[in-house]
Short mmCIF file of C-alpha atoms in Angstrom, two decimals:
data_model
loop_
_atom_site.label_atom_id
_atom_site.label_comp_id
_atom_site.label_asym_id
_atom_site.label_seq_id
_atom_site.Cartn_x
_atom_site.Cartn_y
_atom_site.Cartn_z
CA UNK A 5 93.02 122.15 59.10
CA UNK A 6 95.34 119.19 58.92
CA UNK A 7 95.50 117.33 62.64
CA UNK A 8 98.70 116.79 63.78
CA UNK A 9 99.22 112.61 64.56
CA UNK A 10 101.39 110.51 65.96
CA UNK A 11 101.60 106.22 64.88
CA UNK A 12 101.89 103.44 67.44
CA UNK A 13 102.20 100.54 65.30
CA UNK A 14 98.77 100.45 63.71
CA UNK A 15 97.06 102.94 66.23
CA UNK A 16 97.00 107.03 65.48
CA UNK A 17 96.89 109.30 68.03
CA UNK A 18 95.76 112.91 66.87
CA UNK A 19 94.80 116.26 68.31
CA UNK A 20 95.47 120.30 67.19
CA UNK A 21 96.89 121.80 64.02
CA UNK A 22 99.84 120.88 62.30
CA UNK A 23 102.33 123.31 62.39
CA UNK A 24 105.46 124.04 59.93
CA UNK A 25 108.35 125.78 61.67
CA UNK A 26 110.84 125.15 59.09
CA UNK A 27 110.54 128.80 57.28
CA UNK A 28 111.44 129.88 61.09
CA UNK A 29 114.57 128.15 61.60
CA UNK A 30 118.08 130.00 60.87
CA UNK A 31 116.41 133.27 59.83
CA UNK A 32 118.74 135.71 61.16
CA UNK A 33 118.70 139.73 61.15
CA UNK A 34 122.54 139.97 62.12
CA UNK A 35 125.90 137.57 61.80
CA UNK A 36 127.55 135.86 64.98
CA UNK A 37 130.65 137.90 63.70
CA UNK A 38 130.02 141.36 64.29
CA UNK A 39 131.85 144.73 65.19
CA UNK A 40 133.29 144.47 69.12
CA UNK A 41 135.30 147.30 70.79
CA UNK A 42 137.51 149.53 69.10
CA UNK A 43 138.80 147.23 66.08
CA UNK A 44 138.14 143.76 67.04
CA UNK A 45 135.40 141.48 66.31
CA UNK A 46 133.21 140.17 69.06
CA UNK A 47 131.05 137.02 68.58
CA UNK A 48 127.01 136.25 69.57
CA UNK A 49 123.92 134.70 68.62
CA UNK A 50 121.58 136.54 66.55
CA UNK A 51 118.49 136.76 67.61
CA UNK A 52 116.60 133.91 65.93
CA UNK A 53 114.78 130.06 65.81
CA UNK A 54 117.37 127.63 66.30
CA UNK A 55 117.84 123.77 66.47
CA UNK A 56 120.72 121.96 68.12
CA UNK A 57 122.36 121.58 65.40
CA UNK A 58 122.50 125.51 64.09
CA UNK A 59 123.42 126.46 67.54
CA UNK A 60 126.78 124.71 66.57
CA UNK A 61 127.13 125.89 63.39
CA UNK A 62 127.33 129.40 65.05
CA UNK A 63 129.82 128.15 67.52
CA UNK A 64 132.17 126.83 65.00
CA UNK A 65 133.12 130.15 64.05
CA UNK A 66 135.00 130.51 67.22
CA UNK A 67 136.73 127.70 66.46
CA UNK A 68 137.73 128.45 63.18
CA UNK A 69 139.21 131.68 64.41
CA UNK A 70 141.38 130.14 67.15
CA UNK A 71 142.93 127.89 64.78
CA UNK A 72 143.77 130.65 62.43
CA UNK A 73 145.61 132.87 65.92
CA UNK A 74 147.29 129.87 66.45
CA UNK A 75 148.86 129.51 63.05
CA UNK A 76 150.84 126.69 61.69
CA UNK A 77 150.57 123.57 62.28
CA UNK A 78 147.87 123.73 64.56
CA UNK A 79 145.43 125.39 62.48
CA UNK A 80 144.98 122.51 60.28
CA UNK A 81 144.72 120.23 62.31
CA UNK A 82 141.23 120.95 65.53
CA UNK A 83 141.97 117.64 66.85
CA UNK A 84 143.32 118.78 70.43
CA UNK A 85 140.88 121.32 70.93
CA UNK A 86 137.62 119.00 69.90
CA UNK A 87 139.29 115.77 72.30
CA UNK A 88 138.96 118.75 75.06
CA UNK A 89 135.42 119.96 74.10
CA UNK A 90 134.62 115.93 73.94
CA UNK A 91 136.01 115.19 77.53
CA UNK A 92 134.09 118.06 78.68
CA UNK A 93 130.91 116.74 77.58
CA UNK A 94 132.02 113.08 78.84
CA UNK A 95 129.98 112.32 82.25
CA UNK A 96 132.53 111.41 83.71
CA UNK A 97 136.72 112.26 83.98
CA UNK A 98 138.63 115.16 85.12
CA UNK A 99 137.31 117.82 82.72
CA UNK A 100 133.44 116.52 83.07
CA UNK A 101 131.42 119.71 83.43
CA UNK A 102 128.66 117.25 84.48
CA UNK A 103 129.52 114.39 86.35
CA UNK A 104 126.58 112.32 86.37
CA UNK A 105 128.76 108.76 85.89
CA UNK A 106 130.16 108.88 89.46
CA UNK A 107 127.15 109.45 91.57
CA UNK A 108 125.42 106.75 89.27
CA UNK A 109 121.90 107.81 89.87
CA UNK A 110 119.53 105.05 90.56
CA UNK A 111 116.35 107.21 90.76
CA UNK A 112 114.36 106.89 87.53
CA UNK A 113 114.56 110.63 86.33
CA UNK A 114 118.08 110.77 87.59
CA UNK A 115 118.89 107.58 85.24
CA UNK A 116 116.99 108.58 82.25
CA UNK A 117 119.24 112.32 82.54
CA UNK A 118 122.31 110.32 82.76
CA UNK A 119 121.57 108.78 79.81
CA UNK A 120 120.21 111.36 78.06
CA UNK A 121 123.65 113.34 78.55
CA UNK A 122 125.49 110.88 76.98
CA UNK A 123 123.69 110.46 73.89
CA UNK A 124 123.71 114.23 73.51
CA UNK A 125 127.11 115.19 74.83
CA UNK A 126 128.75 112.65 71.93
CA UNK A 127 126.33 114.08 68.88
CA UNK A 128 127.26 117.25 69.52
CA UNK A 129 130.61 116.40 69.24
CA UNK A 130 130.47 114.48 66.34
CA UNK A 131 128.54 117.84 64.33
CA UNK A 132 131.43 120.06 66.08
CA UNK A 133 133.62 117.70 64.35
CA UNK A 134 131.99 117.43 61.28
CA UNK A 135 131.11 121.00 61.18
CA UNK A 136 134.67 122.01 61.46
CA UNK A 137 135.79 119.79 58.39
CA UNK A 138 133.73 121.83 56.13
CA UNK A 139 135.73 125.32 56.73
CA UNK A 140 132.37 127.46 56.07
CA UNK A 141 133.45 130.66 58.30
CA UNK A 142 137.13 130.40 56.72
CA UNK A 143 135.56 130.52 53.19
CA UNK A 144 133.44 132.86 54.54
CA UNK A 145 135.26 135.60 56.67
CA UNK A 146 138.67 134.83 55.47
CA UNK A 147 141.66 134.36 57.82
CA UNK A 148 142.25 137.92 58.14
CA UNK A 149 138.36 138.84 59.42
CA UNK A 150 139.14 136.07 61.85
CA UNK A 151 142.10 136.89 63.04
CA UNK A 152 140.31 139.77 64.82
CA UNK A 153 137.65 137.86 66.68
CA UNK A 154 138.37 138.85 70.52
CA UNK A 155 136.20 139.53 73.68
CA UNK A 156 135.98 138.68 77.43
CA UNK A 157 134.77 135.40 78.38
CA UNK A 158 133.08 135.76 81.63
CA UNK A 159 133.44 132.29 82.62
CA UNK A 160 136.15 130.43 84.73
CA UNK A 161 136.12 127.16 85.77
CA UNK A 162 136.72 124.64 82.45
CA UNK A 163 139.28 121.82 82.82
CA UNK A 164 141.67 121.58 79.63
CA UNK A 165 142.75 118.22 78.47
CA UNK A 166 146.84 118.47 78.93
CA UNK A 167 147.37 118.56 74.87
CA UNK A 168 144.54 121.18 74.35
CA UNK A 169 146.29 122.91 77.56
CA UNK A 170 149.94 123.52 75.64
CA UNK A 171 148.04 124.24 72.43
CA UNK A 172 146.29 127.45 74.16
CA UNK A 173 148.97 128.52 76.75
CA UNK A 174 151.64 127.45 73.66
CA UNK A 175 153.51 130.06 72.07
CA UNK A 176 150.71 131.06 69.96
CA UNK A 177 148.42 131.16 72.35
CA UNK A 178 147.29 132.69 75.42
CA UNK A 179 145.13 134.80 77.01
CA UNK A 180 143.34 135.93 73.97
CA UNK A 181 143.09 132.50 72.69
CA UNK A 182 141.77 130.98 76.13
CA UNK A 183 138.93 133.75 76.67
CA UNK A 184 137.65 132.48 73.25
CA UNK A 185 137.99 128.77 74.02
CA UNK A 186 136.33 129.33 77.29
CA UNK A 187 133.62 130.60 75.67
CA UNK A 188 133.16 127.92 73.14
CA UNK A 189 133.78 125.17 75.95
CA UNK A 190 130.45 127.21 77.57
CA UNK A 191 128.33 127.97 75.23
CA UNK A 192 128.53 123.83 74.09
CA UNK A 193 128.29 123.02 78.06
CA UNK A 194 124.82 125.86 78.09
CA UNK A 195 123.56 123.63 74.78
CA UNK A 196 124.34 119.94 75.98
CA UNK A 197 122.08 120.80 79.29
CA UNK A 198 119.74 123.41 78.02
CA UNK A 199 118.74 119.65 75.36
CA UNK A 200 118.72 117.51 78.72
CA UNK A 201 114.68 117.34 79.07
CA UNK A 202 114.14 116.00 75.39
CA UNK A 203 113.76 112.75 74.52
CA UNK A 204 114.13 114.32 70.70
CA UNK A 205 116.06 116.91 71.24
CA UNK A 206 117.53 117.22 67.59
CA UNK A 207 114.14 118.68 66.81
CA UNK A 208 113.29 120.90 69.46
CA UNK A 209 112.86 124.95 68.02
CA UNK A 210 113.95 127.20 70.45
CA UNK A 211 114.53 130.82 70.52
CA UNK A 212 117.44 133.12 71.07
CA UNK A 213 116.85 137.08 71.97
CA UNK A 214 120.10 138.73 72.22
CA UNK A 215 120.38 140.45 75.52
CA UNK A 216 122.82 143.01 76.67
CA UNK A 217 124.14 141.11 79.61
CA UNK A 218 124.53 137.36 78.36
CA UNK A 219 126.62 136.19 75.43
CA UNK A 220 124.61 133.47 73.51
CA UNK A 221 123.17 130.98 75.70
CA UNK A 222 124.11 132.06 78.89
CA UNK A 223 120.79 133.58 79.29
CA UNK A 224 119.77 130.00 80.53
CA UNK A 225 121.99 130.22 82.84
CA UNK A 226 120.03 130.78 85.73
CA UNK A 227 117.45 128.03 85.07
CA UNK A 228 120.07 125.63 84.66
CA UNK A 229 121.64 126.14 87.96
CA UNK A 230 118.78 125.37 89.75
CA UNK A 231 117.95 122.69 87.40
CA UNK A 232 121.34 120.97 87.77
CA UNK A 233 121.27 121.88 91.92
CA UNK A 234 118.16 119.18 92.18
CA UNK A 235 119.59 116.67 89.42
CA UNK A 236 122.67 116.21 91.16
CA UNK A 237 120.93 116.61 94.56
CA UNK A 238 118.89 113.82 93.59
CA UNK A 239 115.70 115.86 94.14
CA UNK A 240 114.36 115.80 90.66
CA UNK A 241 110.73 116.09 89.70
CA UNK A 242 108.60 115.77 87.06
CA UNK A 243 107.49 119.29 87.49
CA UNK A 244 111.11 120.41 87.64
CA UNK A 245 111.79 119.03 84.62
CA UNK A 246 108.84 121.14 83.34
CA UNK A 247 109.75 123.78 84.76
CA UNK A 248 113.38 124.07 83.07
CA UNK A 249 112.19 123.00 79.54
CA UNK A 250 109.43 126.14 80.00
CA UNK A 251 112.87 128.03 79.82
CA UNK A 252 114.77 126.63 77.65
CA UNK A 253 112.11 127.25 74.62
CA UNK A 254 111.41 130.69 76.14
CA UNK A 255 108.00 130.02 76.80
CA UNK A 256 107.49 133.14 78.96
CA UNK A 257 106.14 130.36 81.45
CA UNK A 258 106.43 130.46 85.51
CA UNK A 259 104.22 127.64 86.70
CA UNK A 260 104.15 124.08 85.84
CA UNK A 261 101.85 121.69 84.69
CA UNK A 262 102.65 118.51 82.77
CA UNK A 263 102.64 119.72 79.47
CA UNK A 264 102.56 123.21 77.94
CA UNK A 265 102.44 124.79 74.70
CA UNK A 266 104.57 127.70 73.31
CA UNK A 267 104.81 129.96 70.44
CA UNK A 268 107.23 126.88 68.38
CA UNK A 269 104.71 124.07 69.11
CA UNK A 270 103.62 121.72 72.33
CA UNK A 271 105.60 120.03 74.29
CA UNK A 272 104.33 116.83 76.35
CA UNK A 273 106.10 113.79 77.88
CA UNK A 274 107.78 111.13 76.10
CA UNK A 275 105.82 108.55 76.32
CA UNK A 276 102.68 109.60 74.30
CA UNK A 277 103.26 107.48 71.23
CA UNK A 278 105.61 105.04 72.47
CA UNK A 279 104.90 101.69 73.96
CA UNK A 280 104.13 102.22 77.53
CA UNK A 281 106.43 99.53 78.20
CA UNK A 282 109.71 101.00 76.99
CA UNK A 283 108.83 104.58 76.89
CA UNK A 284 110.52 106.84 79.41
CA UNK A 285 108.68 108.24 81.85
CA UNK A 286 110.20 111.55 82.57
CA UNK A 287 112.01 112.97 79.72
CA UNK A 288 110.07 115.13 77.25
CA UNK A 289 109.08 115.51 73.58
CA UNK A 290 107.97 118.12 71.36
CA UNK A 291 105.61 118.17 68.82
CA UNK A 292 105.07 120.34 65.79
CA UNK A 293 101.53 121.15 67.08
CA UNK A 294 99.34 123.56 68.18
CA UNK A 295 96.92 122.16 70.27
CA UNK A 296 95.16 124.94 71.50
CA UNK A 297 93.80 126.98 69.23
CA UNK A 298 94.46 130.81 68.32
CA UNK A 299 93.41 133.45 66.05
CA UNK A 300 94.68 133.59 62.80
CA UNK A 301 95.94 137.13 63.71
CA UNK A 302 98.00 135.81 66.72
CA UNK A 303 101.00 133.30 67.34
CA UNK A 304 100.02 130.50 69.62
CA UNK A 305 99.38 131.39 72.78
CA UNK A 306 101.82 130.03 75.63
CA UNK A 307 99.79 127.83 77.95
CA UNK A 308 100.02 125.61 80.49
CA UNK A 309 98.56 121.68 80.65
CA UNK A 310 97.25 120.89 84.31
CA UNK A 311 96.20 117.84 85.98
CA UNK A 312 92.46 117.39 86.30
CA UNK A 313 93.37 116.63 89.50
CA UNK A 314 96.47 118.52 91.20
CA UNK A 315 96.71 115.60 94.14
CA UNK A 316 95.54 112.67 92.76
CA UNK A 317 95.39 111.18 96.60
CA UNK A 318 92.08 113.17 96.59
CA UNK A 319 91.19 112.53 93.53
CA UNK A 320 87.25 110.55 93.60
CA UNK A 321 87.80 107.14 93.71
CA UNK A 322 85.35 103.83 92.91
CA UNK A 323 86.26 100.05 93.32
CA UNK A 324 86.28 97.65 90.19
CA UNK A 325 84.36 95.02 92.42
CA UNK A 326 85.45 91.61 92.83
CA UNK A 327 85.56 90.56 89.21
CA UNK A 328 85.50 87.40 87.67
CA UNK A 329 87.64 84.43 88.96
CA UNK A 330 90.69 83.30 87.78
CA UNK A 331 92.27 79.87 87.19
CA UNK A 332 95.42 80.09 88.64
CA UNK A 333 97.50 77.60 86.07
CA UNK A 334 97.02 80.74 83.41
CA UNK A 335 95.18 84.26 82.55
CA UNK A 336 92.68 84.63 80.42
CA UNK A 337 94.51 86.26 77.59
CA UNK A 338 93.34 87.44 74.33
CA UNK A 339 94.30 88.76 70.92
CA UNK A 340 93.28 92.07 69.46
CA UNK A 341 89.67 92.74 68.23
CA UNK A 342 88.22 94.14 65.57
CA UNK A 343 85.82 96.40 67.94
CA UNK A 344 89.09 97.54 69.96
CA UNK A 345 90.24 101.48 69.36
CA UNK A 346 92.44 101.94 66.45
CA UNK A 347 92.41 106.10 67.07
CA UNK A 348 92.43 107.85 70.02
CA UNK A 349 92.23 111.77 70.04
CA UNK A 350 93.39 114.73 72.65
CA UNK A 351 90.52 116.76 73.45
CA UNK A 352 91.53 120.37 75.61
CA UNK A 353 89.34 121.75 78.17
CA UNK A 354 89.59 125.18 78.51
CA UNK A 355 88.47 126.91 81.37
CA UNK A 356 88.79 130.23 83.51
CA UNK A 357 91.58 128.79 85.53
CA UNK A 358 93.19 125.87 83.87
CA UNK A 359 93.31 124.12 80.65
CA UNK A 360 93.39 119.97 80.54
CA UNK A 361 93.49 117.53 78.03
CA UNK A 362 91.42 114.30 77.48
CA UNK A 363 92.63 111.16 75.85
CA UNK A 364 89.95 109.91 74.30
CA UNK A 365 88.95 106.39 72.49
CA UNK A 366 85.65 104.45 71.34
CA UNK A 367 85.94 100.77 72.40
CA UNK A 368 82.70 98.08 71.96
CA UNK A 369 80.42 101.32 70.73
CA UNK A 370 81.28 103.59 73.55
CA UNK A 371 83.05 106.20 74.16
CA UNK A 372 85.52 106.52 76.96
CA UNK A 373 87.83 109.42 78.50
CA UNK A 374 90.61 110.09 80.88
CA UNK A 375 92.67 113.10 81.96
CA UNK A 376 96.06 113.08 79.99
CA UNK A 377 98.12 114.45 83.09
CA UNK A 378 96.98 111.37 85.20
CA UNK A 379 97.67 108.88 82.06
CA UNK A 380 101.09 110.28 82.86
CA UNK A 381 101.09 110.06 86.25
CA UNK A 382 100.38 105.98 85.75
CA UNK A 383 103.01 105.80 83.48
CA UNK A 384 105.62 107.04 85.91
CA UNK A 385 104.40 105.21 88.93
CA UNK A 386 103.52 102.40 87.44
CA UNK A 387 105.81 98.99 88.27
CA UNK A 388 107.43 96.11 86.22
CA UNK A 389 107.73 92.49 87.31
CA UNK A 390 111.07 92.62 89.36
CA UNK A 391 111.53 90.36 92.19
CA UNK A 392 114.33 93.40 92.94
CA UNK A 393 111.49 96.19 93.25
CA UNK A 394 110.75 94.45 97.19
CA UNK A 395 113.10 92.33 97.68
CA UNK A 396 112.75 92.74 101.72
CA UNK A 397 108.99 92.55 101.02
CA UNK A 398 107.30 88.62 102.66
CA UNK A 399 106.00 86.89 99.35
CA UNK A 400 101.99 87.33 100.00
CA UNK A 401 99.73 84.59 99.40
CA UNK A 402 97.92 85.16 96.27
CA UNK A 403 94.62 83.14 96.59
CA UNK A 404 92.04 85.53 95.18
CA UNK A 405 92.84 86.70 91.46
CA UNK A 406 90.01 87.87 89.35
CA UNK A 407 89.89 89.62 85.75
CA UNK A 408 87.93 92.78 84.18
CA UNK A 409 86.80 93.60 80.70
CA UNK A 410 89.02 97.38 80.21
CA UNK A 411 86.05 98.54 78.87
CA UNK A 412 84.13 97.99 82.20
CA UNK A 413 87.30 100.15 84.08
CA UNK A 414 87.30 102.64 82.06
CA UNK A 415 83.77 103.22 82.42
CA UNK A 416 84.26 104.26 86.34
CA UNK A 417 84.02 107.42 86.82
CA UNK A 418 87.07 108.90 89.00
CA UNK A 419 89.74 106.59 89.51
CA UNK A 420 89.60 102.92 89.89
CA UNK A 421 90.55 101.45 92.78
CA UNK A 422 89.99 97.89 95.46
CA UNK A 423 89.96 97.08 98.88
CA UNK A 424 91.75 94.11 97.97
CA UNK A 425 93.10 90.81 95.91
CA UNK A 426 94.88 90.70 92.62
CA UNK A 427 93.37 92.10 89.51
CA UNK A 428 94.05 91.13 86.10
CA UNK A 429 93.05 93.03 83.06
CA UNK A 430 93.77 92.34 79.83
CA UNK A 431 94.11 94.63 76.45
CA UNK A 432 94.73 92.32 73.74
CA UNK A 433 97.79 94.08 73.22
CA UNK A 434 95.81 97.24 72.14
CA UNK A 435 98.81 99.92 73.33
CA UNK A 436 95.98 102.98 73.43
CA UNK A 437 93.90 100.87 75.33
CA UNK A 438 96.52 100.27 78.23
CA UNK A 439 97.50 103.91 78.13
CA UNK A 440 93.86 104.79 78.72
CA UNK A 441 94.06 102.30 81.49
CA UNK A 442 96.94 103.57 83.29
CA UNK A 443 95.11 107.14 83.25
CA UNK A 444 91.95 105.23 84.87
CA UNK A 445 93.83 102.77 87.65
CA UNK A 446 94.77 104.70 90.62
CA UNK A 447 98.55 104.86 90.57
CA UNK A 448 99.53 102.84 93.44
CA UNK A 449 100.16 98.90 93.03
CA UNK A 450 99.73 98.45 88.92
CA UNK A 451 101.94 96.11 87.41
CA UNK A 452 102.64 95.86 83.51
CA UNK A 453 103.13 92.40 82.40
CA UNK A 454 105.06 91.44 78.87
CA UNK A 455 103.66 87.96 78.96
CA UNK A 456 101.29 86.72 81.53
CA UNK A 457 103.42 83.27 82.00
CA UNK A 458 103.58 81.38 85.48
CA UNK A 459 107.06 83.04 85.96
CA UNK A 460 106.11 86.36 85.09
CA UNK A 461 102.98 86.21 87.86
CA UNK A 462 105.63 85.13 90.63
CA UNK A 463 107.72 88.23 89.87
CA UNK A 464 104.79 90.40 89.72
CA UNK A 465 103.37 89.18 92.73
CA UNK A 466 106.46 90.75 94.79
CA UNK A 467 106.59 93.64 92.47
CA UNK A 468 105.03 97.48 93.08
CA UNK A 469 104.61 97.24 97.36
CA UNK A 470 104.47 93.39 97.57
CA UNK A 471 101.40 93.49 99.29
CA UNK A 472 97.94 94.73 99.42
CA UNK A 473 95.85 95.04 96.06
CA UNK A 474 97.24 95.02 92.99
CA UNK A 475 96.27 95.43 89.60
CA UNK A 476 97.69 93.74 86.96
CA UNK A 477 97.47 94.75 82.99
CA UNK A 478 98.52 92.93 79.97
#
């Protein structure tokens, strides 16, 4: 069995099976271009495996036959219609069939989205661009083939760029041409937020099962509306998020966890295998993976990753003790060791009700573990020096400051907590180590510092709540 793994620099994490989904991907039994009523054409998506990318390969077809209705000199020439499909993937501007840019989210998942749009909204684009320069379904079908392509787009509601606007109302256009370019404004809209949860969302397999009711994508349709109702409402959780991506992949999933496998691999959050300090903290990523294991005779089984602990407020707690004394002209910082953890693994747990995962590292000849879903939880909650995160906050008087080994937190059992002062531990810049530590602090006042400097202390000091104890790690 080959483990899957991911790098951090010179650290490994690995867990499962690798997986190779590749034979999977644009396998189809039928064409997009099939028989419709009487003699038309209709289009769909075969039932298949797709990526982003193939989704819009498919959808280029429609495109390709609107040009050809519309005859000279627009049909060489897709610039109107793709400056229409781009300013309804913008975030912001009269046509925006997401306006995220105006309401300028401040809220960490609602930033990270907004974001996220962007970057996707313009690469899709750019292969519907692309795509279109190559002139596969013309060589393919042939103008007459395409000339037939007409259905019912049950959709209303897409602003047309003015140009874009005379192209399909011009005179020869119109309705025919619209209920096509409605559907290909859609479908792009379905794709563009159906990719919203992944941080790598180029490489995320999902599948398509043609139903009778929905065209294409549109089966997400009723996920995404309540997805999008709490993004714009700005009531956006982690286990929303979750909850959405579950559909997305068709993961035949209902409840939430933090993580979950499906039948195309496991997806977890973002961060695993980025520096905690720049990773994001709510988007996802998927990994060719299967983590929990199956029969040979079955596909992976669709499961759910829980929290050890569902409310971490009641999670057991222990206190990290006073410590040893700090001078306060500078912290006792350190390089990396030779005895630090160069691998850490992801064990499962499965039991009768839930299934977890363990990261797990050996550090100074031990052996030390923490729940996965609460490493996560740390990395969300966790704070940055930012005299802005309390600025109304008094600046408290830091007299008592103290510093830990890691290896003597992480050997508490439960989570680690204090009654009070300023904790400093250090990681010699071991990233797996911090992870494991931000699984093992309890997630209320822990500050991650870049450098440890005299500066750096005053702005964490007023960071997190700006009072009461804190823990800081390097």
């Amino acid at each position: 069995m080959q483990e899957y793994q991911l790098t951090l620099k010179d650290k490994r994490i690995v867990w499962g099976k690798a997986i190779d989904i590749e034979s999977l991907i644009g396998k189809y039994p039928s064409d997009s271009i099939r028989q419709g009523v009487n003699a038309v054409l209709d289009w769909n998506l075969p039932a298949g495996v797709y990526r982003a990318k193939e989704v819009v390969m498919e959808l280029d077809k429609m495109l390709e036959a609107m040009l050809v209705q519309l005859g000279e000199p627009v049909n060489g020439d897709p610039t109107v219609l793709l400056d229409s499909l781009q300013a309804n993937l913008a975030i912001s501007g009269h046509q925006s069939s997401l306006p995220l840019g105006p309401l300028a989210l401040k809220d960490k998942a609602g930033a990270e989205l907004t974001a996220q749009a962007v970057r996707v909204g313009e690469q899709l684009v750019s292969w519907a661009r692309e795509i279109n320069s190559e002139k596969n379904a013309l060589a393919k079908y042939g103008p007459e083939t395409l000339g037939k392509l007409e259905f019912r787009s049950h959709c209303y509601g897409h602003s047309l760029i003015p140009e874009a606007n005379a192209q399909v109302w011009g005179p020869y256009g119109g309705p025919k041409i619209m209920q096509i370019y409605n559907e290909y404004l859609h479908q792009f809209v379905l794709l563009r937020d159906a990719l919203l949860p992944f941080a790598n969302w180029e490489e995320v397999p999902f599948e398509v099962k043609e139903h009778t009711g929905f065209k294409g994508l549109r089966f997400l349709e009723p996920a995404r509306e309540i997805f999008l109702t709490q993004l714009l409402g700005k009531k956006l959780t982690h286990k929303s998020i979750i909850r959405y991506a579950q559909s997305v992949v068709s993961s035949g999933l209902t409840a939430a966890g933090y993580g979950f496998q499906y039948r195309l691999g496991t997806v977890l959050p973002a961060g695993l295998g980025e520096s905690a300090r720049t990773a994001v903290r709510y988007l996802l990523k998927w990994h060719p993976v299967q983590t929990i294991a199956a029969d040979e005779t079955q596909d992976m089984a669709a499961v759910i990753f829980d929290y050890e602990h569902a409310d971490y407020y009641a999670a057991p707690r222990n206190e990290a003790g006073k410590g040893t004394p700090v001078n306060k002209n500078g912290l006792p910082i350190s390089g990396e060791h030779d005895d630090e953890p160069s691998t850490a693994r992801l064990l499962p747990k499965v039991g009768t009700d839930r299934t977890t995962l363990r990261f797990n590292l050996e550090m100074e000849g031990r052996e030390f573990t923490v729940d996965l879903g609460q490493l996560f939880r740390g990395h969300r909650f966790l704070y940055r020096p930012n005299r802005n995160d309390n600025a109304d906050a008094a600046v408290a008087k830091r007299d008592s400051l103290s510093w830990h080994l890691a290896a003597d937190i992480l050997s508490y059992s439960g989570l680690v907590t204090n009654t009070d002062g300023i904790h400093f531990i250090p990681t010699g810049g071991n990233e797996l180590v911090l992870w494991a530590l931000l699984g093992k602090l309890y997630p209320e006042n822990v500050v991650l510092l870049d450098k440890g400097d005299k500066e750096e202390l005053e702005a964490a000091y007023v960071s997190g709540k700006g009072f009461g104890t804190q823990f800081l790690v390097l």
